[in-house]
Amino acid sequence: MNLSWEGEAEDARAAAAAAAEHDELVAHTTGEVIRLGNEFAEILVRRVDTRNGARLLIESPKSGQWVSLCPLELEALTWQNTETFSAMIGHPFGPLVATEPTDPGEDS
């Protein structure tokens, strides 16, 4: 017996694309990986060079989630206040701002 769900193929394609993007970024790591952690969290931080310039790749080994940020996105973090980060922590494992579902036929 095989279990499946609606959207399974789309989820598998999105996961494979994300894994390929992550692997490509890791392959272009410059310098040493920085590991930061405390009793609540652990992250890995790497500088990666892309065709659009340097980015910071931030990964959570525990959850497997990651994000790459350009210098402007990183600078935008400096514009935030403590309440913004508290709101982000209070809404774990998801975006602070919901996104519209994408049309499967839409080019991204």
mmCIF file of C-alpha atoms in Angstrom:
data_model
loop_
_atom_site.group_PDB
_atom_site.id
_atom_site.type_symbol
_atom_site.label_atom_id
_atom_site.label_comp_id
_atom_site.label_asym_id
_atom_site.label_seq_id
_atom_site.Cartn_x
_atom_site.Cartn_y
_atom_site.Cartn_z
ATOM 1 C CA MET A 1 0.000 0.000 0.000
ATOM 2 C CA ASN A 2 1.377 3.373 -1.019
ATOM 3 C CA LEU A 3 0.157 6.567 0.559
ATOM 4 C CA SER A 4 0.106 9.766 -1.425
ATOM 5 C CA TRP A 5 -1.413 13.207 -1.132
ATOM 6 C CA GLU A 6 -2.603 15.936 -3.409
ATOM 7 C CA GLY A 7 0.361 18.041 -4.432
ATOM 8 C CA GLU A 8 2.896 15.327 -3.595
ATOM 9 C CA ALA A 9 4.661 15.640 -6.953
ATOM 10 C CA GLU A 10 4.854 19.440 -6.651
ATOM 11 C CA ASP A 11 6.248 19.137 -3.108
ATOM 12 C CA ALA A 12 8.865 16.644 -4.316
ATOM 13 C CA ARG A 13 9.902 18.937 -7.195
ATOM 14 C CA ALA A 14 10.130 21.965 -4.862
ATOM 15 C CA ALA A 15 12.198 19.973 -2.341
ATOM 16 C CA ALA A 16 14.552 18.727 -5.064
ATOM 17 C CA ALA A 17 14.967 22.263 -6.459
ATOM 18 C CA ALA A 18 15.683 23.652 -2.979
ATOM 19 C CA ALA A 19 18.223 20.883 -2.291
ATOM 20 C CA ALA A 20 19.967 21.555 -5.605
ATOM 21 C CA GLU A 21 20.073 25.306 -4.889
ATOM 22 C CA HIS A 22 21.476 24.639 -1.394
ATOM 23 C CA ASP A 23 24.139 22.287 -2.745
ATOM 24 C CA GLU A 24 25.127 24.850 -5.389
ATOM 25 C CA LEU A 25 25.487 27.552 -2.740
ATOM 26 C CA VAL A 26 27.523 25.295 -0.414
ATOM 27 C CA ALA A 27 29.834 24.399 -3.320
ATOM 28 C CA HIS A 28 30.730 28.093 -3.601
ATOM 29 C CA THR A 29 31.587 28.641 0.061
ATOM 30 C CA THR A 30 34.388 31.135 0.662
ATOM 31 C CA GLY A 31 36.316 31.010 3.923
ATOM 32 C CA GLU A 32 35.479 29.076 7.034
ATOM 33 C CA VAL A 33 32.060 28.047 8.251
ATOM 34 C CA ILE A 34 31.000 29.779 11.462
ATOM 35 C CA ARG A 35 28.962 27.721 13.936
ATOM 36 C CA LEU A 36 26.970 29.563 16.593
ATOM 37 C CA GLY A 37 24.810 27.928 19.206
ATOM 38 C CA ASN A 38 23.280 28.095 22.621
ATOM 39 C CA GLU A 39 20.763 26.027 24.583
ATOM 40 C CA PHE A 40 17.957 27.083 22.190
ATOM 41 C CA ALA A 41 19.436 27.040 18.720
ATOM 42 C CA GLU A 42 22.412 26.250 16.532
ATOM 43 C CA ILE A 43 23.230 27.770 13.150
ATOM 44 C CA LEU A 44 25.917 27.554 10.506
ATOM 45 C CA VAL A 45 26.896 30.712 8.646
ATOM 46 C CA ARG A 46 28.885 30.740 5.401
ATOM 47 C CA ARG A 47 29.845 33.317 2.852
ATOM 48 C CA VAL A 48 28.981 32.058 -0.604
ATOM 49 C CA ASP A 49 29.850 33.654 -3.918
ATOM 50 C CA THR A 50 27.148 33.642 -6.579
ATOM 51 C CA ARG A 51 26.990 35.151 -10.051
ATOM 52 C CA ASN A 52 25.074 38.027 -8.441
ATOM 53 C CA GLY A 53 27.711 38.658 -5.788
ATOM 54 C CA ALA A 54 28.396 37.494 -2.273
ATOM 55 C CA ARG A 55 25.589 36.229 -0.053
ATOM 56 C CA LEU A 56 25.355 34.875 3.467
ATOM 57 C CA LEU A 57 24.015 31.327 3.767
ATOM 58 C CA ILE A 58 22.453 30.696 7.173
ATOM 59 C CA GLU A 59 21.454 27.131 8.015
ATOM 60 C CA SER A 60 19.843 25.322 10.912
ATOM 61 C CA PRO A 61 21.313 21.794 11.057
ATOM 62 C CA LYS A 62 18.544 20.702 13.444
ATOM 63 C CA SER A 63 15.607 21.677 11.233
ATOM 64 C CA GLY A 64 17.352 21.576 7.861
ATOM 65 C CA GLN A 65 15.992 25.026 7.036
ATOM 66 C CA TRP A 66 18.205 27.611 5.386
ATOM 67 C CA VAL A 67 18.165 31.036 3.841
ATOM 68 C CA SER A 68 20.632 32.992 1.738
ATOM 69 C CA LEU A 69 20.679 36.747 2.120
ATOM 70 C CA CYS A 70 22.204 39.450 -0.054
ATOM 71 C CA PRO A 71 23.969 42.455 1.509
ATOM 72 C CA LEU A 72 20.822 44.626 1.228
ATOM 73 C CA GLU A 73 18.712 41.999 2.988
ATOM 74 C CA LEU A 74 21.349 41.774 5.713
ATOM 75 C CA GLU A 75 21.463 45.540 6.053
ATOM 76 C CA ALA A 76 17.668 45.537 6.360
ATOM 77 C CA LEU A 77 18.099 43.412 9.489
ATOM 78 C CA THR A 78 19.944 46.342 11.070
ATOM 79 C CA TRP A 79 16.895 48.534 10.494
ATOM 80 C CA GLN A 80 14.688 46.294 12.666
ATOM 81 C CA ASN A 81 13.897 46.686 16.323
ATOM 82 C CA THR A 82 13.670 44.080 19.087
ATOM 83 C CA GLU A 83 9.914 43.723 18.612
ATOM 84 C CA THR A 84 10.419 42.544 15.024
ATOM 85 C CA PHE A 85 12.770 39.767 16.111
ATOM 86 C CA SER A 86 10.458 38.833 18.996
ATOM 87 C CA ALA A 87 7.614 38.503 16.485
ATOM 88 C CA MET A 88 9.802 36.307 14.273
ATOM 89 C CA ILE A 89 10.728 34.039 17.193
ATOM 90 C CA GLY A 90 7.096 33.943 18.313
ATOM 91 C CA HIS A 91 6.128 32.549 14.905
ATOM 92 C CA PRO A 92 8.661 29.701 14.569
ATOM 93 C CA PHE A 93 9.354 27.645 11.439
ATOM 94 C CA GLY A 94 7.371 29.874 9.130
ATOM 95 C CA PRO A 95 7.419 33.234 7.445
ATOM 96 C CA LEU A 96 6.370 36.297 9.428
ATOM 97 C CA VAL A 97 4.376 37.474 6.419
ATOM 98 C CA ALA A 98 2.218 34.923 4.599
ATOM 99 C CA THR A 99 2.706 34.539 0.872
ATOM 100 C CA GLU A 100 0.085 33.888 -1.766
ATOM 101 C CA PRO A 101 0.068 30.347 -3.139
ATOM 102 C CA THR A 102 1.831 30.300 -6.479
ATOM 103 C CA ASP A 103 0.188 29.177 -9.671
ATOM 104 C CA PRO A 104 1.870 25.893 -10.727
ATOM 105 C CA GLY A 105 1.980 27.143 -14.336
ATOM 106 C CA GLU A 106 3.450 30.506 -13.367
ATOM 107 C CA ASP A 107 7.076 31.213 -14.173
ATOM 108 C CA SER A 108 9.049 32.331 -11.153
#
